Amino acid sequence: NREGISCFVPEIPFLDNTECVRLLQNKPGGLIHIMDNQARRMRKKTDHTMVKAFGKRWGNRSSFKMGGLDHSGFPTFTINHFNGPITYSVEGFLERNFDTLNPDFVSLLRGA
């Protein structure tokens, strides 16, 4: 404004995506944190218990919505991302999140 150029710069609209980022990254309680906790207890936890934990923590937010079941009978949930809602099926989430490293790679990292 002082320089007299504010009239030449158009206002740029933006979507405040803070809640969606919190939904994903919060510690404790973000979706990634919940998924990691559930994966560590994989013998007792399932994709179904994971999505229930998601809903218990985030079910009343505008960025998260519990869904129904997909064609295989797995629960779904929807995240309202910056470009719109995306629905995810939880089928295999915990298994894919429980990555194990190749023993040769672990030995290499340890310098053995």
GROMACS .gro file of C-alpha atoms in nm, residues 7-72:
model
   66
    7CYS     CA    1  -0.416  -0.184  -0.652
    8PHE     CA    2  -0.224  -0.386  -0.913
    9VAL     CA    3  -0.202  -0.711  -0.715
   10PRO     CA    4  -0.522  -0.914  -0.736
   11GLU     CA    5  -0.644  -1.088  -0.423
   12ILE     CA    6  -0.566  -1.458  -0.449
   13PRO     CA    7  -0.829  -1.683  -0.296
   14PHE     CA    8  -0.710  -1.986  -0.103
   15LEU     CA    9  -0.864  -2.271   0.088
   16ASP     CA   10  -0.754  -2.305   0.450
   17ASN     CA   11  -0.648  -2.670   0.463
   18THR     CA   12  -0.531  -2.661   0.826
   19GLU     CA   13  -0.795  -2.903   0.955
   20CYS     CA   14  -0.713  -3.160   0.685
   21VAL     CA   15  -0.341  -3.138   0.766
   22ARG     CA   16  -0.419  -3.183   1.138
   23LEU     CA   17  -0.643  -3.477   1.052
   24LEU     CA   18  -0.353  -3.651   0.882
   25GLN     CA   19  -0.053  -3.546   1.089
   26ASN     CA   20  -0.165  -3.474   1.448
   27LYS     CA   21   0.031  -3.653   1.721
   28PRO     CA   22  -0.141  -3.804   1.899
   29GLY     CA   23  -0.464  -3.873   1.716
   30GLY     CA   24  -0.397  -3.802   1.350
   31LEU     CA   25  -0.488  -4.069   1.098
   32ILE     CA   26  -0.123  -4.160   1.034
   33HIS     CA   27  -0.054  -4.181   1.409
   34ILE     CA   28  -0.363  -4.397   1.467
   35MET     CA   29  -0.266  -4.624   1.177
   36ASP     CA   30   0.088  -4.665   1.313
   37ASN     CA   31  -0.044  -4.751   1.660
   38GLN     CA   32  -0.288  -5.004   1.518
   39ALA     CA   33  -0.019  -5.160   1.296
   40ARG     CA   34   0.209  -5.212   1.597
   41ARG     CA   35  -0.068  -5.416   1.757
   42MET     CA   36  -0.157  -5.598   1.437
   43ARG     CA   37  -0.233  -5.929   1.609
   44LYS     CA   38  -0.517  -5.763   1.799
   45LYS     CA   39  -0.613  -5.494   1.548
   46THR     CA   40  -0.769  -5.506   1.203
   47ASP     CA   41  -0.857  -5.265   0.927
   48HIS     CA   42  -1.205  -5.254   1.081
   49THR     CA   43  -1.077  -5.153   1.427
   50MET     CA   44  -0.855  -4.893   1.266
   51VAL     CA   45  -1.139  -4.719   1.084
   52LYS     CA   46  -1.348  -4.729   1.404
   53ALA     CA   47  -1.061  -4.550   1.580
   54PHE     CA   48  -1.055  -4.294   1.296
   55GLY     CA   49  -1.427  -4.233   1.338
   56LYS     CA   50  -1.407  -4.210   1.716
   57ARG     CA   51  -1.139  -3.941   1.693
   58TRP     CA   52  -1.244  -3.750   1.379
   59GLY     CA   53  -1.606  -3.844   1.305
   60ASN     CA   54  -1.748  -3.499   1.375
   61ARG     CA   55  -1.514  -3.291   1.157
   62SER     CA   56  -1.581  -3.131   0.821
   63SER     CA   57  -1.262  -3.281   0.678
   64PHE     CA   58  -1.350  -3.642   0.769
   65LYS     CA   59  -1.657  -3.857   0.712
   66MET     CA   60  -1.719  -4.222   0.790
   67GLY     CA   61  -1.850  -4.417   0.494
   68GLY     CA   62  -2.019  -4.746   0.433
   69LEU     CA   63  -1.866  -5.069   0.308
   70ASP     CA   64  -1.685  -5.117  -0.022
   71HIS     CA   65  -1.762  -5.401  -0.266
   72SER     CA   66  -1.541  -5.638  -0.060
   0.00000   0.00000   0.00000
